[in-house]
PDB file of C-alpha atoms in Angstrom:
ATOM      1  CA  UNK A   1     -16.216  27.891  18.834  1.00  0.00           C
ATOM      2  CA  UNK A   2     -16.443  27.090  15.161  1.00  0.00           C
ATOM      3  CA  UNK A   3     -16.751  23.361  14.168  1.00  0.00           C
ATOM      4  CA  UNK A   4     -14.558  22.577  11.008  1.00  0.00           C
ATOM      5  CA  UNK A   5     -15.699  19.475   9.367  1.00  0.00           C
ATOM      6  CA  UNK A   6     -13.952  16.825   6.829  1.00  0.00           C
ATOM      7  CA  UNK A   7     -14.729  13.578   4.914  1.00  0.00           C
ATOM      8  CA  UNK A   8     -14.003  10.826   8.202  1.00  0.00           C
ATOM      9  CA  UNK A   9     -12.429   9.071   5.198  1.00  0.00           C
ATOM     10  CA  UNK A  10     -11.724   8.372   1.282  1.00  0.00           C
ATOM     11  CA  UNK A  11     -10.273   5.801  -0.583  1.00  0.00           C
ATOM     12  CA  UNK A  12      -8.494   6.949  -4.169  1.00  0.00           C
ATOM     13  CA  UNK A  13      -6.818   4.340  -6.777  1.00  0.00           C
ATOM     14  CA  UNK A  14      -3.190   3.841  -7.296  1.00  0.00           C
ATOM     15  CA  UNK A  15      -2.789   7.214  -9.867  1.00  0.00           C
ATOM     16  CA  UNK A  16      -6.405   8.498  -9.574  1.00  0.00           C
ATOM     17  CA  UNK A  17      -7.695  12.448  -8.534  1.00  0.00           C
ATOM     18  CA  UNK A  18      -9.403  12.604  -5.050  1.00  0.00           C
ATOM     19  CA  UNK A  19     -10.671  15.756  -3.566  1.00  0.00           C
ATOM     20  CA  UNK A  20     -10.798  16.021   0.078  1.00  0.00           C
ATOM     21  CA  UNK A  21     -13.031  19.361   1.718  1.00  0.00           C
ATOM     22  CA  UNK A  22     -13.253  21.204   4.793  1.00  0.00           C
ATOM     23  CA  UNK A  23     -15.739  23.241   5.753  1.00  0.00           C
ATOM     24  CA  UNK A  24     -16.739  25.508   8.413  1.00  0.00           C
ATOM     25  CA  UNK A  25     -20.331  25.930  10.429  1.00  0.00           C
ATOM     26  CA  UNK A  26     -20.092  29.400  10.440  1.00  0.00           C
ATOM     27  CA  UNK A  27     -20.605  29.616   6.937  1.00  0.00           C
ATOM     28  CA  UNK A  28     -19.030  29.149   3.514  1.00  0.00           C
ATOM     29  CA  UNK A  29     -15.182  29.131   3.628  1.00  0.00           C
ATOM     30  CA  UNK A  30     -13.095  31.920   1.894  1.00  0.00           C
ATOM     31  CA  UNK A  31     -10.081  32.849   1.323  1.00  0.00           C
ATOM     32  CA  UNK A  32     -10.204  35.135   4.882  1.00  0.00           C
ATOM     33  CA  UNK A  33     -10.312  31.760   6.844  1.00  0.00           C
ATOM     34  CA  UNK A  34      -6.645  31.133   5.537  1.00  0.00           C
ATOM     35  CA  UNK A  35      -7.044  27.384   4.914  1.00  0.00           C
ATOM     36  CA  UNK A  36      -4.384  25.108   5.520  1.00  0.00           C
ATOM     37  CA  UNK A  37      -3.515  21.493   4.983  1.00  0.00           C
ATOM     38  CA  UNK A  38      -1.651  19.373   6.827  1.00  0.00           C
ATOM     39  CA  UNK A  39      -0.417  15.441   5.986  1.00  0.00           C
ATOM     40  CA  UNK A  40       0.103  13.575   9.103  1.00  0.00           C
ATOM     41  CA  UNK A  41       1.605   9.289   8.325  1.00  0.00           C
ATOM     42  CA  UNK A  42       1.308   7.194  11.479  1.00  0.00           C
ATOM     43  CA  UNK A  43       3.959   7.826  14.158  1.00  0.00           C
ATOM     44  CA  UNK A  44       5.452  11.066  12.405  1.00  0.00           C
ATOM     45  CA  UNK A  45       5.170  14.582  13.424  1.00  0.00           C
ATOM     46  CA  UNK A  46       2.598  17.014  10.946  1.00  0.00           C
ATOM     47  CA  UNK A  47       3.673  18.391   7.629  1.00  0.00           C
ATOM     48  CA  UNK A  48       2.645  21.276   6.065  1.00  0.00           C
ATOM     49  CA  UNK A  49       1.162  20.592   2.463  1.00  0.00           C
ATOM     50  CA  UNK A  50      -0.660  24.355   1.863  1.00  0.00           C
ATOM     51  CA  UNK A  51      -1.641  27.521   3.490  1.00  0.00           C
ATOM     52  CA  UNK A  52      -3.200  30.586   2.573  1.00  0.00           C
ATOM     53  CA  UNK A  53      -5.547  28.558   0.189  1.00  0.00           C
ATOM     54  CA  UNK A  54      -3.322  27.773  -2.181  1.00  0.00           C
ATOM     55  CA  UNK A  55       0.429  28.214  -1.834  1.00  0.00           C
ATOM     56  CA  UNK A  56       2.727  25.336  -1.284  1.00  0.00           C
ATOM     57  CA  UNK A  57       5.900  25.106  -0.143  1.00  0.00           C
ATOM     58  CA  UNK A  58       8.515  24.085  -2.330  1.00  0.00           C
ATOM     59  CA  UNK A  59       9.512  21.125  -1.777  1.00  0.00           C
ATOM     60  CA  UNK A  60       5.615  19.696  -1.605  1.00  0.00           C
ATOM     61  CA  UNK A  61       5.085  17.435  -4.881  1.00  0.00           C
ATOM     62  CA  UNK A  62       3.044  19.095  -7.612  1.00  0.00           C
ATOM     63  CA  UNK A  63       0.007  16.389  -7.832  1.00  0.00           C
ATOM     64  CA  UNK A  64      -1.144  18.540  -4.241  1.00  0.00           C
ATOM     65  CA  UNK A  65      -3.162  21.482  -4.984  1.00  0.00           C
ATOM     66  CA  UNK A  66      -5.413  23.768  -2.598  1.00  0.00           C
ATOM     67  CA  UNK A  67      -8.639  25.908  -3.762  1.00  0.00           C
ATOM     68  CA  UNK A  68     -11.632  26.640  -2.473  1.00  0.00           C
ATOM     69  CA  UNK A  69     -14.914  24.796  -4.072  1.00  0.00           C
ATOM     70  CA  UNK A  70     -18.176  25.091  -3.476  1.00  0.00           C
ATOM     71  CA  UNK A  71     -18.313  27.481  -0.526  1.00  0.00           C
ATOM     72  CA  UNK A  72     -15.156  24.493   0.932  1.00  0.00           C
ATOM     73  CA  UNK A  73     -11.775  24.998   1.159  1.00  0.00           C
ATOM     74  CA  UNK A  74     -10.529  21.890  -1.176  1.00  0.00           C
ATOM     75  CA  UNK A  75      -7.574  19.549  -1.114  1.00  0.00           C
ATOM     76  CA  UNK A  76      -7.021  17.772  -4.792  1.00  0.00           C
ATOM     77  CA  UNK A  77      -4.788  14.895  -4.845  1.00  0.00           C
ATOM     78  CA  UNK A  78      -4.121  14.479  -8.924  1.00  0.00           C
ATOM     79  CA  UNK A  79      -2.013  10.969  -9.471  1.00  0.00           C
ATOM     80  CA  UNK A  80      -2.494   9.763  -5.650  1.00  0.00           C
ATOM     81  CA  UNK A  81       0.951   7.113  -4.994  1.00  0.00           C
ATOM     82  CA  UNK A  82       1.015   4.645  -2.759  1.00  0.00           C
ATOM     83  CA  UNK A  83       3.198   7.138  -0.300  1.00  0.00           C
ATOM     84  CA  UNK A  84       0.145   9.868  -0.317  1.00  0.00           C
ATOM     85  CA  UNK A  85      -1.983   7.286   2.123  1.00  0.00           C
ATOM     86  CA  UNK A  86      -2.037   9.072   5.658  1.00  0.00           C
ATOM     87  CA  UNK A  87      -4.512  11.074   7.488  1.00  0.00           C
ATOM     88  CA  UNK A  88      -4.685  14.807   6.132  1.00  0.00           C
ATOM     89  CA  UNK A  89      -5.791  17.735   8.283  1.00  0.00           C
ATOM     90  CA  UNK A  90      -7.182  20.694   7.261  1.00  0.00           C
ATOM     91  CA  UNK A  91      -7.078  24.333   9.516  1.00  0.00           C
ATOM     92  CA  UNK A  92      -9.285  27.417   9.583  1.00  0.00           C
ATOM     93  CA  UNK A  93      -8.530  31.089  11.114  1.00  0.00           C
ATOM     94  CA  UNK A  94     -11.221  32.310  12.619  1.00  0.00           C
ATOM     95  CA  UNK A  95     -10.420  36.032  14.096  1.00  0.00           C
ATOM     96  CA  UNK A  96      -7.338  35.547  15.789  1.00  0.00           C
ATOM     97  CA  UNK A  97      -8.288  32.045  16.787  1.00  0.00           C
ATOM     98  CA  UNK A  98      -7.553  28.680  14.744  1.00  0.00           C
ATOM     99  CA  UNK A  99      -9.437  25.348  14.171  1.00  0.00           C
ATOM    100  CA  UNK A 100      -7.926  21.847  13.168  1.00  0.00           C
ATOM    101  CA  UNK A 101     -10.771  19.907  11.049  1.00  0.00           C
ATOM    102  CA  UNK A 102     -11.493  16.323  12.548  1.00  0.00           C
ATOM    103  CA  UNK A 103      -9.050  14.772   9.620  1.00  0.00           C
ATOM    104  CA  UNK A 104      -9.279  12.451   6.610  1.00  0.00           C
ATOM    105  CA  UNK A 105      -7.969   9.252   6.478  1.00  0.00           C
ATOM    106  CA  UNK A 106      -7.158   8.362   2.656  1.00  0.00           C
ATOM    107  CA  UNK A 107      -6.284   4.972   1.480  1.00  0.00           C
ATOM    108  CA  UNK A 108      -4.925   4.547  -1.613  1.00  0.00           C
ATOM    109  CA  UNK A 109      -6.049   0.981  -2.603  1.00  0.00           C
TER     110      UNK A 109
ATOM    111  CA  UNK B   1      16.581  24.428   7.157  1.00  0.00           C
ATOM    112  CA  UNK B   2      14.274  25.311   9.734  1.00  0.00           C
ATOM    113  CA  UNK B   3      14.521  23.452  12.780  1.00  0.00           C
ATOM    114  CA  UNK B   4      12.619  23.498  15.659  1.00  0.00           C
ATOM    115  CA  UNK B   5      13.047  21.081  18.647  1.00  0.00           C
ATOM    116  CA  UNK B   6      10.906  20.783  21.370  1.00  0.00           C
ATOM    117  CA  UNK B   7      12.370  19.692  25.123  1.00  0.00           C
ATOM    118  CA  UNK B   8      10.560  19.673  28.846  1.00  0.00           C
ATOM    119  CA  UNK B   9       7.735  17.071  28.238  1.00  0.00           C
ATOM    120  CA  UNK B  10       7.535  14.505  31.139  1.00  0.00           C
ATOM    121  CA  UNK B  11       5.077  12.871  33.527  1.00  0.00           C
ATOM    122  CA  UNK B  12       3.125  15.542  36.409  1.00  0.00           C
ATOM    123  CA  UNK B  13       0.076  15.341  38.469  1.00  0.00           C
ATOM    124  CA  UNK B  14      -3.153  16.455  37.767  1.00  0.00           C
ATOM    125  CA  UNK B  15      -3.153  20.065  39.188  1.00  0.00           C
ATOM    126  CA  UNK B  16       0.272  20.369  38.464  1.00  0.00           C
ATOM    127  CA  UNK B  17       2.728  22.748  36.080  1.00  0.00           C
ATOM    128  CA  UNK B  18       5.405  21.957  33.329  1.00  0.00           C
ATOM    129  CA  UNK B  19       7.398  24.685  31.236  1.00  0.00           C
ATOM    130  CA  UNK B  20       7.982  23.095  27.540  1.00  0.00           C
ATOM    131  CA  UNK B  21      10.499  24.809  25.340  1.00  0.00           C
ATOM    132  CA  UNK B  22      10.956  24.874  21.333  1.00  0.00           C
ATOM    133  CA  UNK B  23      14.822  25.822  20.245  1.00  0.00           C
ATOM    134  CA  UNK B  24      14.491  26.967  16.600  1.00  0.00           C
ATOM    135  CA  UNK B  25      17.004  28.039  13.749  1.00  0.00           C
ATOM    136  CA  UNK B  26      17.302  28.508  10.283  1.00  0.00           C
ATOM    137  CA  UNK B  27      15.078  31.623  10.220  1.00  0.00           C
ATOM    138  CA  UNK B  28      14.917  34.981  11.277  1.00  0.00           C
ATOM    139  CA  UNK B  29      13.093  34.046  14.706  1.00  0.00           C
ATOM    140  CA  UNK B  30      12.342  37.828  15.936  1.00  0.00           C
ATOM    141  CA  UNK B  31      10.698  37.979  12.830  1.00  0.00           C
ATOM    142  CA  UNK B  32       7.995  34.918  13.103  1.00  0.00           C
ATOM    143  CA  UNK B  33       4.684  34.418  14.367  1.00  0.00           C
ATOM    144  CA  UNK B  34       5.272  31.144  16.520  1.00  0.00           C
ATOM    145  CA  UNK B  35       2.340  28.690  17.558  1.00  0.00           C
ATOM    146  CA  UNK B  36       1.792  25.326  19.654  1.00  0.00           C
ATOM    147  CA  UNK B  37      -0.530  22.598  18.524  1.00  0.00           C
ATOM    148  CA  UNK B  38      -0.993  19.453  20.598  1.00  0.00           C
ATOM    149  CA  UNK B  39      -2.010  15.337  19.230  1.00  0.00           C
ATOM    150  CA  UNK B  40      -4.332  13.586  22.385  1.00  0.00           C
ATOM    151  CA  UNK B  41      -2.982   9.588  22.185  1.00  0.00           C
ATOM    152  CA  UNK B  42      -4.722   7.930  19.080  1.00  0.00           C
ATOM    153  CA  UNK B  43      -6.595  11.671  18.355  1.00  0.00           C
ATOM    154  CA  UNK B  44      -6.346  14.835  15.938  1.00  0.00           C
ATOM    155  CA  UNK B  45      -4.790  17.541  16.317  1.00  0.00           C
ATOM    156  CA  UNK B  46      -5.580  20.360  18.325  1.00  0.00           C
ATOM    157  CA  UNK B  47      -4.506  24.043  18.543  1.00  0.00           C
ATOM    158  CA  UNK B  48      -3.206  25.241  21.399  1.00  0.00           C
ATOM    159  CA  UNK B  49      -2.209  28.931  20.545  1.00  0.00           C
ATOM    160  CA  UNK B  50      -0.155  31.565  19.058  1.00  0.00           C
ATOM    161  CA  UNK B  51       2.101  34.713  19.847  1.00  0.00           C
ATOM    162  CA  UNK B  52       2.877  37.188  17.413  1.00  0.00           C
ATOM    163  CA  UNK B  53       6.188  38.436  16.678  1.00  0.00           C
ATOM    164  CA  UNK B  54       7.331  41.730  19.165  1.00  0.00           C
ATOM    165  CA  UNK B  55       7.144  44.298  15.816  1.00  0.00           C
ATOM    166  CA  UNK B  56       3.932  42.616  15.193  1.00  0.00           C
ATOM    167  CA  UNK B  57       2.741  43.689  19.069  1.00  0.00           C
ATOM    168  CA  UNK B  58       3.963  40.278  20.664  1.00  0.00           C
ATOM    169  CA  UNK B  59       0.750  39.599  21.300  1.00  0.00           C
ATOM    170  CA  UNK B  60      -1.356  35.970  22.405  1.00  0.00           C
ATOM    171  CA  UNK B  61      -4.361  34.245  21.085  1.00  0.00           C
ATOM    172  CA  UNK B  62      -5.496  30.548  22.521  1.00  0.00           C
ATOM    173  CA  UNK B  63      -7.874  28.020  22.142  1.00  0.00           C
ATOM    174  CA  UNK B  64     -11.145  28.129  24.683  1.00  0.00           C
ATOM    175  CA  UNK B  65     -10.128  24.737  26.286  1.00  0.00           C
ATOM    176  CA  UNK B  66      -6.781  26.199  27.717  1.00  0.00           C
ATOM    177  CA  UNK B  67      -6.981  29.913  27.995  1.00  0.00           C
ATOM    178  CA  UNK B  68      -6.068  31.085  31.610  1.00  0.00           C
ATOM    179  CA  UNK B  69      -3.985  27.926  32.381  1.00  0.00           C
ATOM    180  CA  UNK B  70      -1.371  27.719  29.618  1.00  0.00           C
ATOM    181  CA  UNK B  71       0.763  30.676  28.284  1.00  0.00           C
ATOM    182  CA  UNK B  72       2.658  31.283  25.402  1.00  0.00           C
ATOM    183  CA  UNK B  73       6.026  33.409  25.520  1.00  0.00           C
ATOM    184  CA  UNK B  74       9.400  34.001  23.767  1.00  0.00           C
ATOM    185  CA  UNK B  75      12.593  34.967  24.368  1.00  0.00           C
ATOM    186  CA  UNK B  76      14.373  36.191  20.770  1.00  0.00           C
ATOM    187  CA  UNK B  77      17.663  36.633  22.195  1.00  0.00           C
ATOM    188  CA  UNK B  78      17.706  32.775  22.933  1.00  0.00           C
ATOM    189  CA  UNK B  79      15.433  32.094  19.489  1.00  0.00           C
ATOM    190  CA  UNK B  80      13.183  30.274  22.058  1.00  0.00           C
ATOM    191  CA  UNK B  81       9.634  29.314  22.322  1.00  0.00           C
ATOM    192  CA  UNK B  82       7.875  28.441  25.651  1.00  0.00           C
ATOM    193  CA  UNK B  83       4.822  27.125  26.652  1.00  0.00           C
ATOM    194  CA  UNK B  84       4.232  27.390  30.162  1.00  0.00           C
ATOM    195  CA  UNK B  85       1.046  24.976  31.430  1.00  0.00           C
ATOM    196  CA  UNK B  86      -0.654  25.158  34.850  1.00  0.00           C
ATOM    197  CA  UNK B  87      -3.311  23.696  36.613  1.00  0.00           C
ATOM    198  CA  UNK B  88      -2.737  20.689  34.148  1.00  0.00           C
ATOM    199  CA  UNK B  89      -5.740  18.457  33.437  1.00  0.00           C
ATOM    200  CA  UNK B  90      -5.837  14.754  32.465  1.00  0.00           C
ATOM    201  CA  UNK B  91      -7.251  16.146  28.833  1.00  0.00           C
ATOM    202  CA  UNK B  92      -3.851  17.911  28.508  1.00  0.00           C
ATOM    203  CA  UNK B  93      -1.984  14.651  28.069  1.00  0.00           C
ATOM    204  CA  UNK B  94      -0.909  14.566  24.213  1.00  0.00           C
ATOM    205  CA  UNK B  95       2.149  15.146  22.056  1.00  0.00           C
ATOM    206  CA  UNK B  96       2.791  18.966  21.957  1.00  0.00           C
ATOM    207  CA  UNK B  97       4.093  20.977  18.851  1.00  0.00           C
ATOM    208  CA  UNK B  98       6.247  24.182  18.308  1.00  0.00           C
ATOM    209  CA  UNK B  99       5.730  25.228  15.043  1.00  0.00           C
ATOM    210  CA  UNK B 100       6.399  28.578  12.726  1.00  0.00           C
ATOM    211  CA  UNK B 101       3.101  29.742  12.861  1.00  0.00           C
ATOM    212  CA  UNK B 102       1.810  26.116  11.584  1.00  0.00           C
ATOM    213  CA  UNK B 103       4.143  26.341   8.282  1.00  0.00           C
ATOM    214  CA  UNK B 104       6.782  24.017  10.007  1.00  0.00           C
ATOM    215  CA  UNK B 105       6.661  21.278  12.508  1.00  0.00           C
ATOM    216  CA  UNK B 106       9.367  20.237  15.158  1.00  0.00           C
ATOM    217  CA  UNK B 107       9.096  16.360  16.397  1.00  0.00           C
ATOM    218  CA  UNK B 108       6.775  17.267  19.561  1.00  0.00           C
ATOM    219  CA  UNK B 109       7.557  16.549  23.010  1.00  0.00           C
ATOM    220  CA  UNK B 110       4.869  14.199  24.940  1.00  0.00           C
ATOM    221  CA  UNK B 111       3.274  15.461  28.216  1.00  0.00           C
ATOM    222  CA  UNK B 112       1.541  13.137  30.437  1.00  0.00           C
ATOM    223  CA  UNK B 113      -0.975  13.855  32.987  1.00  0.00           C
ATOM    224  CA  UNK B 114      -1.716  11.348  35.797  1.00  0.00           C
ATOM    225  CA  UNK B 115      -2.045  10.674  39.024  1.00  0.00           C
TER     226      UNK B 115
END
């Protein structure tokens, strides 16, 4: 089974850009691996933030955009809040089957 | 709104079976892919599987660590989910999802495994 791997952890300033990455050990990540992103905040069920690289739902603030960068699918957190700090998941598709990245805890300090 | 809520989570013995449901609305369930992720105590999240909607084939896909011991299924006149688990390990203790093909979330339902 294919390992998909995050940042353990990143801390971004009150309004600052953080980037948070996910990549896979089969390879480099495209858009065929389907990437998601997920925000999980202690004691709360998952939320969905993007799929399919890039597209967010509607109601998901603007300052959260998806891409892929650098052979990594890419999370970019542009004006982080103090509300953004949780753990953020990313997920792979792999043929049918799916992978959950370890997560990212991000403090915004 | 989409809702999904997840029931039939409880305490069982290693060895032993538990049938967890996911009522949904506010979509066109027939229509959607429908998946189960899981959350070990204090871990990340794991998925557990998905099943395909019936024009799409109905078909299954799981994660190594449970194929042959939990199944996925649906009934679309009752815009149900199920997950059906057997031969439960200690591992499978966690928080377990119902979700729209990973897009949206109900609250999870936890399932404990102990002797």
């Amino acid at each position: 089974q294919a390992v998909v791997t995050q940042e353990p952890s990143l801390t971004v300033s009150p309004g600052g850009t953080v980037t948070l990455t996910c990549g896979s050990s089969t390879g480099a990540v495209t858009s065929s691996h389907y990437p998601y992103w997920f925000q999980q905040k202690p004691g709360q069920a998952p939320r969905t933030l993007i799929y399919d690289t890039s597209i967010k739902h509607s109601w998901i603030p603007a300052r959260f955009s998806g891409s892929l960068l650098g052979g990594k699918a890419a999370l970019t957190l542009s004006g982080a809040q103090p509300e953004d700090e949780a753990e953020y998941y990313c997920l792979l598709s792999y043929s049918g089957a799916r992978v959950f990245g370890g997560g990212t805890k991000l403090t915004v300090l | 709104e989409v809702k999904l809520v997840e029931s039939g989570g409880g305490l069982v013995k290693p060895g032993g079976s538990l049938r967890l449901s996911c009522a949904a609305s506010g979509f066109t369930f027939n229509n959607a892919w429908m998946s189960w992720a899981r959350q070990a105590p204090g871990k990340g999240l794991e998925w557990v599987g998905r099943i395909k909607s019936k024009t799409d084939g109905g078909t299954t896909d799981y994660a190594a660590p449970v194929k042959g011991r939990l199944t996925i299924s649906r009934d679309d006149s009752k815009n149900t989910l199920y997950l059906q688990m057997n031969s439960l390990k200690t591992e499978d203790t966690a928080v377990y999802y119902c979700t729209t093909d990973l897009r949206h979330w109900g609250q999870g339902t936890l399932v404990t495994v102990s002797s």
